[in-house]
GROMACS .gro file of N, CA and C in nm:
model
  306
    1MET      N    1   0.086  -0.119   0.000
    1MET     CA    2   0.000   0.000   0.000
    1MET      C    3   0.090   0.124   0.000
    2ASN      N    4   0.049   0.222  -0.074
    2ASN     CA    5   0.118   0.351  -0.080
    2ASN      C    6   0.130   0.409   0.061
    3PRO      N    7   0.247   0.461   0.100
    3PRO     CA    8   0.263   0.516   0.236
    3PRO      C    9   0.165   0.629   0.267
    4MET      N   10   0.136   0.712   0.169
    4MET     CA   11   0.042   0.823   0.191
    4MET      C   12  -0.099   0.769   0.215
    5ARG      N   13  -0.137   0.668   0.137
    5ARG     CA   14  -0.269   0.607   0.156
    5ARG      C   15  -0.275   0.537   0.292
    6ALA      N   16  -0.168   0.470   0.330
    6ALA     CA   17  -0.165   0.404   0.461
    6ALA      C   18  -0.181   0.506   0.574
    7ALA      N   19  -0.115   0.621   0.559
    7ALA     CA   20  -0.129   0.727   0.660
    7ALA      C   21  -0.273   0.777   0.666
    8LEU      N   22  -0.333   0.799   0.549
    8LEU     CA   23  -0.472   0.846   0.546
    8LEU      C   24  -0.567   0.745   0.611
    9VAL      N   25  -0.549   0.619   0.578
    9VAL     CA   26  -0.636   0.515   0.635
    9VAL      C   27  -0.619   0.509   0.787
   10GLY      N   28  -0.495   0.516   0.834
   10GLY     CA   29  -0.470   0.513   0.978
   10GLY      C   30  -0.530   0.633   1.050
   11ILE      N   31  -0.512   0.752   0.993
   11ILE     CA   32  -0.569   0.873   1.053
   11ILE      C   33  -0.721   0.864   1.053
   12TYR      N   34  -0.778   0.819   0.941
   12TYR     CA   35  -0.924   0.809   0.931
   12TYR      C   36  -0.980   0.715   1.038
   13ARG      N   37  -0.918   0.600   1.052
   13ARG     CA   38  -0.966   0.503   1.153
   13ARG      C   39  -0.955   0.561   1.293
   14GLY      N   40  -0.846   0.632   1.320
   14GLY     CA   41  -0.830   0.696   1.451
   14GLY      C   42  -0.936   0.802   1.476
   15ILE      N   43  -0.969   0.880   1.374
   15ILE     CA   44  -1.071   0.984   1.388
   15ILE      C   45  -1.209   0.923   1.409
   16VAL      N   46  -1.239   0.818   1.334
   16VAL     CA   47  -1.369   0.752   1.351
   16VAL      C   48  -1.381   0.696   1.493
   17LEU      N   49  -1.276   0.634   1.544
   17LEU     CA   50  -1.278   0.580   1.680
   17LEU      C   51  -1.292   0.694   1.782
   18LYS      N   52  -1.214   0.800   1.765
   18LYS     CA   53  -1.221   0.914   1.857
   18LYS      C   54  -1.361   0.975   1.857
   19ARG      N   55  -1.424   0.985   1.741
   19ARG     CA   56  -1.560   1.040   1.733
   19ARG      C   57  -1.660   0.950   1.805
   20LYS      N   58  -1.640   0.819   1.797
   20LYS     CA   59  -1.730   0.727   1.867
   20LYS      C   60  -1.716   0.740   2.019
   21LEU      N   61  -1.593   0.762   2.064
   21LEU     CA   62  -1.568   0.770   2.208
   21LEU      C   63  -1.600   0.907   2.267
   22ARG      N   64  -1.564   1.015   2.196
   22ARG     CA   65  -1.578   1.150   2.252
   22ARG      C   66  -1.669   1.242   2.173
   23GLY      N   67  -1.715   1.197   2.059
   23GLY     CA   68  -1.793   1.286   1.973
   23GLY      C   69  -1.699   1.364   1.882
   24PRO      N   70  -1.753   1.428   1.780
   24PRO     CA   71  -1.668   1.501   1.685
   24PRO      C   72  -1.606   1.626   1.747
   25ALA      N   73  -1.480   1.651   1.714
   25ALA     CA   74  -1.414   1.774   1.760
   25ALA      C   75  -1.477   1.895   1.691
   26PHE      N   76  -1.513   1.877   1.566
   26PHE     CA   77  -1.577   1.983   1.487
   26PHE      C   78  -1.703   1.924   1.425
   27PRO      N   79  -1.819   1.946   1.484
   27PRO     CA   80  -1.942   1.883   1.437
   27PRO      C   81  -1.975   1.909   1.290
   28SER      N   82  -1.931   2.023   1.238
   28SER     CA   83  -1.964   2.053   1.097
   28SER      C   84  -1.869   1.983   1.000
   29TRP      N   85  -1.763   1.922   1.049
   29TRP     CA   86  -1.666   1.854   0.963
   29TRP      C   87  -1.705   1.707   0.947
   30SER      N   88  -1.693   1.656   0.826
   30SER     CA   89  -1.711   1.512   0.804
   30SER      C   90  -1.584   1.441   0.851
   31PRO      N   91  -1.592   1.311   0.877
   31PRO     CA   92  -1.469   1.238   0.914
   31PRO      C   93  -1.362   1.247   0.805
   32GLU      N   94  -1.405   1.249   0.679
   32GLU     CA   95  -1.309   1.258   0.568
   32GLU      C   96  -1.237   1.393   0.570
   33PHE      N   97  -1.313   1.501   0.592
   33PHE     CA   98  -1.252   1.633   0.595
   33PHE      C   99  -1.157   1.645   0.715
   34GLU      N  100  -1.199   1.594   0.830
   34GLU     CA  101  -1.113   1.598   0.948
   34GLU      C  102  -0.985   1.518   0.925
   35THR      N  103  -0.995   1.407   0.852
   35THR     CA  104  -0.877   1.327   0.818
   35THR      C  105  -0.779   1.409   0.735
   36LEU      N  106  -0.830   1.475   0.631
   36LEU     CA  107  -0.742   1.556   0.546
   36LEU      C  108  -0.682   1.673   0.623
   37ALA      N  109  -0.761   1.739   0.706
   37ALA     CA  110  -0.711   1.852   0.785
   37ALA      C  111  -0.602   1.806   0.881
   38THR      N  112  -0.622   1.691   0.943
   38THR     CA  113  -0.521   1.636   1.035
   38THR      C  114  -0.394   1.600   0.961
   39LEU      N  115  -0.409   1.536   0.846
   39LEU     CA  116  -0.292   1.499   0.765
   39LEU      C  117  -0.215   1.624   0.724
   40MET      N  118  -0.284   1.724   0.673
   40MET     CA  119  -0.216   1.846   0.627
   40MET      C  120  -0.148   1.918   0.743
   41HIS      N  121  -0.212   1.923   0.857
   41HIS     CA  122  -0.153   1.990   0.974
   41HIS      C  123  -0.022   1.922   1.015
   42ASN      N  124  -0.025   1.791   1.026
   42ASN     CA  125   0.094   1.718   1.070
   42ASN      C  126   0.198   1.705   0.960
   43TYR      N  127   0.153   1.692   0.837
   43TYR     CA  128   0.245   1.676   0.724
   43TYR      C  129   0.326   1.802   0.700
   44SER      N  130   0.266   1.917   0.726
   44SER     CA  131   0.336   2.043   0.701
   44SER      C  132   0.463   2.056   0.785
   45LYS      N  133   0.468   1.986   0.896
   45LYS     CA  134   0.584   1.993   0.985
   45LYS      C  135   0.705   1.916   0.930
   46VAL      N  136   0.680   1.818   0.842
   46VAL     CA  137   0.789   1.735   0.791
   46VAL      C  138   0.802   1.740   0.639
   47SER      N  139   0.716   1.814   0.572
   47SER     CA  140   0.714   1.812   0.426
   47SER      C  141   0.844   1.860   0.363
   48THR      N  142   0.917   1.947   0.429
   48THR     CA  143   1.042   1.997   0.372
   48THR      C  144   1.152   1.892   0.372
   49LEU      N  145   1.131   1.781   0.440
   49LEU     CA  146   1.232   1.675   0.444
   49LEU      C  147   1.228   1.586   0.320
   50LEU      N  148   1.116   1.589   0.248
   50LEU     CA  149   1.101   1.506   0.128
   50LEU      C  150   1.115   1.590   0.003
   51PRO      N  151   1.183   1.538  -0.100
   51PRO     CA  152   1.189   1.611  -0.226
   51PRO      C  153   1.048   1.629  -0.284
   52LEU      N  154   1.028   1.739  -0.354
   52LEU     CA  155   0.896   1.770  -0.410
   52LEU      C  156   0.847   1.659  -0.503
   53ALA      N  157   0.936   1.600  -0.581
   53ALA     CA  158   0.896   1.493  -0.673
   53ALA      C  159   0.838   1.374  -0.597
   54VAL      N  160   0.895   1.342  -0.483
   54VAL     CA  161   0.845   1.230  -0.401
   54VAL      C  162   0.708   1.266  -0.343
   55GLN      N  163   0.694   1.390  -0.295
   55GLN     CA  164   0.566   1.434  -0.241
   55GLN      C  165   0.457   1.430  -0.348
   56ARG      N  166   0.491   1.479  -0.467
   56ARG     CA  167   0.392   1.482  -0.575
   56ARG      C  168   0.350   1.341  -0.614
   57GLN      N  169   0.446   1.250  -0.625
   57GLN     CA  170   0.414   1.112  -0.661
   57GLN      C  171   0.323   1.048  -0.556
   58ALA      N  172   0.353   1.071  -0.429
   58ALA     CA  173   0.271   1.015  -0.322
   58ALA      C  174   0.130   1.072  -0.326
   59ALA      N  175   0.119   1.202  -0.348
   59ALA     CA  176  -0.013   1.266  -0.350
   59ALA      C  177  -0.094   1.224  -0.472
   60THR      N  178  -0.031   1.221  -0.589
   60THR     CA  179  -0.107   1.186  -0.709
   60THR      C  180  -0.145   1.038  -0.711
   61SER      N  181  -0.071   0.954  -0.639
   61SER     CA  182  -0.107   0.813  -0.636
   61SER      C  183  -0.238   0.790  -0.559
   62LEU      N  184  -0.281   0.889  -0.482
   62LEU     CA  185  -0.407   0.878  -0.409
   62LEU      C  186  -0.527   0.907  -0.497
   63LEU      N  187  -0.503   0.976  -0.608
   63LEU     CA  188  -0.613   1.022  -0.692
   63LEU      C  189  -0.650   0.919  -0.796
   64ARG      N  190  -0.776   0.910  -0.821
   64ARG     CA  191  -0.824   0.824  -0.930
   64ARG      C  192  -0.837   0.910  -1.055
   65PRO      N  193  -0.800   0.856  -1.171
   65PRO     CA  194  -0.815   0.935  -1.293
   65PRO      C  195  -0.961   0.974  -1.316
   66THR      N  196  -0.980   1.095  -1.364
   66THR     CA  197  -1.113   1.144  -1.399
   66THR      C  198  -1.109   1.191  -1.544
   67LYS      N  199  -1.225   1.225  -1.598
   67LYS     CA  200  -1.227   1.279  -1.734
   67LYS      C  201  -1.140   1.405  -1.743
   68ALA      N  202  -1.150   1.489  -1.640
   68ALA     CA  203  -1.074   1.615  -1.641
   68ALA      C  204  -0.924   1.590  -1.638
   69THR      N  205  -0.878   1.502  -1.549
   69THR     CA  206  -0.733   1.479  -1.541
   69THR      C  207  -0.682   1.401  -1.661
   70SER      N  208  -0.764   1.315  -1.718
   70SER     CA  209  -0.723   1.240  -1.836
   70SER      C  210  -0.710   1.330  -1.958
   71ALA      N  211  -0.790   1.435  -1.963
   71ALA     CA  212  -0.788   1.526  -2.078
   71ALA      C  213  -0.687   1.640  -2.059
   72THR      N  214  -0.619   1.642  -1.946
   72THR     CA  215  -0.525   1.751  -1.917
   72THR      C  216  -0.385   1.716  -1.963
   73GLN      N  217  -0.322   1.813  -2.028
   73GLN     CA  218  -0.183   1.797  -2.071
   73GLN      C  219  -0.095   1.872  -1.972
   74TYR      N  220   0.017   1.813  -1.935
   74TYR     CA  221   0.111   1.874  -1.841
   74TYR      C  222   0.240   1.903  -1.918
   75GLU      N  223   0.271   2.031  -1.932
   75GLU     CA  224   0.385   2.071  -2.013
   75GLU      C  225   0.489   2.144  -1.927
   76PRO      N  226   0.607   2.084  -1.908
   76PRO     CA  227   0.712   2.152  -1.831
   76PRO      C  228   0.755   2.280  -1.902
   77GLU      N  229   0.779   2.383  -1.827
   77GLU     CA  230   0.822   2.513  -1.881
   77GLU      C  231   0.927   2.572  -1.789
   78ARG      N  232   0.989   2.678  -1.834
   78ARG     CA  233   1.081   2.755  -1.751
   78ARG      C  234   1.050   2.901  -1.776
   79VAL      N  235   1.019   2.972  -1.668
   79VAL     CA  236   0.992   3.115  -1.675
   79VAL      C  237   1.109   3.183  -1.605
   80GLY      N  238   1.197   3.242  -1.683
   80GLY     CA  239   1.321   3.293  -1.625
   80GLY      C  240   1.400   3.176  -1.570
   81SER      N  241   1.431   3.180  -1.443
   81SER     CA  242   1.505   3.070  -1.381
   81SER      C  243   1.414   2.974  -1.303
   82ILE      N  244   1.284   2.995  -1.314
   82ILE     CA  245   1.188   2.916  -1.235
   82ILE      C  246   1.128   2.806  -1.320
   83ARG      N  247   1.141   2.682  -1.272
   83ARG     CA  248   1.076   2.570  -1.340
   83ARG      C  249   0.928   2.569  -1.304
   84CYS      N  250   0.843   2.542  -1.400
   84CYS     CA  251   0.699   2.538  -1.375
   84CYS      C  252   0.634   2.445  -1.477
   85GLU      N  253   0.503   2.437  -1.471
   85GLU     CA  254   0.429   2.353  -1.565
   85GLU      C  255   0.303   2.424  -1.609
   86TRP      N  256   0.267   2.403  -1.734
   86TRP     CA  257   0.137   2.443  -1.785
   86TRP      C  258   0.046   2.322  -1.770
   87PHE      N  259  -0.071   2.343  -1.716
   87PHE     CA  260  -0.175   2.240  -1.711
   87PHE      C  261  -0.285   2.292  -1.802
   88ARG      N  262  -0.314   2.221  -1.908
   88ARG     CA  263  -0.420   2.269  -1.997
   88ARG      C  264  -0.486   2.155  -2.071
   89LYS      N  265  -0.609   2.180  -2.107
   89LYS     CA  266  -0.682   2.088  -2.194
   89LYS      C  267  -0.657   2.132  -2.337
   90ALA      N  268  -0.664   2.039  -2.428
   90ALA     CA  269  -0.641   2.072  -2.569
   90ALA      C  270  -0.742   2.176  -2.618
   91THR      N  271  -0.861   2.177  -2.560
   91THR     CA  272  -0.966   2.270  -2.604
   91THR      C  273  -0.966   2.401  -2.527
   92SER      N  274  -0.869   2.420  -2.436
   92SER     CA  275  -0.867   2.541  -2.354
   92SER      C  276  -0.836   2.665  -2.438
   93SER      N  277  -0.893   2.775  -2.395
   93SER     CA  278  -0.863   2.904  -2.457
   93SER      C  279  -0.722   2.945  -2.418
   94ARG      N  280  -0.648   2.996  -2.513
   94ARG     CA  281  -0.511   3.044  -2.485
   94ARG      C  282  -0.513   3.191  -2.445
   95ASP      N  283  -0.631   3.252  -2.441
   95ASP     CA  284  -0.643   3.395  -2.409
   95ASP      C  285  -0.637   3.423  -2.259
   96ARG      N  286  -0.660   3.322  -2.177
   96ARG     CA  287  -0.664   3.343  -2.032
   96ARG      C  288  -0.568   3.248  -1.962
   97VAL      N  289  -0.513   3.297  -1.853
   97VAL     CA  290  -0.417   3.218  -1.775
   97VAL      C  291  -0.452   3.229  -1.628
   98PHE      N  292  -0.443   3.119  -1.559
   98PHE     CA  293  -0.458   3.118  -1.413
   98PHE      C  294  -0.319   3.089  -1.357
   99LEU      N  295  -0.267   3.181  -1.278
   99LEU     CA  296  -0.133   3.167  -1.222
   99LEU      C  297  -0.144   3.118  -1.078
  100TYR      N  298  -0.082   3.007  -1.050
  100TYR     CA  299  -0.083   2.950  -0.915
  100TYR      C  300   0.060   2.943  -0.866
  101LEU      N  301   0.089   3.013  -0.760
  101LEU     CA  302   0.223   3.012  -0.701
  101LEU      C  303   0.220   2.932  -0.572
  102HIS      N  304   0.314   2.842  -0.558
  102HIS     CA  305   0.315   2.757  -0.438
  102HIS      C  306   0.447   2.773  -0.368
   0.00000   0.00000   0.00000
């Protein structure tokens, strides 16, 4: 099993058990959302220890292909000295750009 998936499953099971014993920490949150929030909170403390390529592979292995992701082209680019990627569908308009900085 993928280590990221194993972590998610473990966190989810712990949250479900905790909710049964003590009730939800955040009543408006679903167990799934609380699992992701917990993972992101704890993962942010150690994420700099892993290369970005490893993090991306672990994260994308959790996703199931969809029509949108299957139709998306990923094109490596370089803007000045910064490596980046274009994510676009073949039918996308080239007149507009969404810039995401991470």
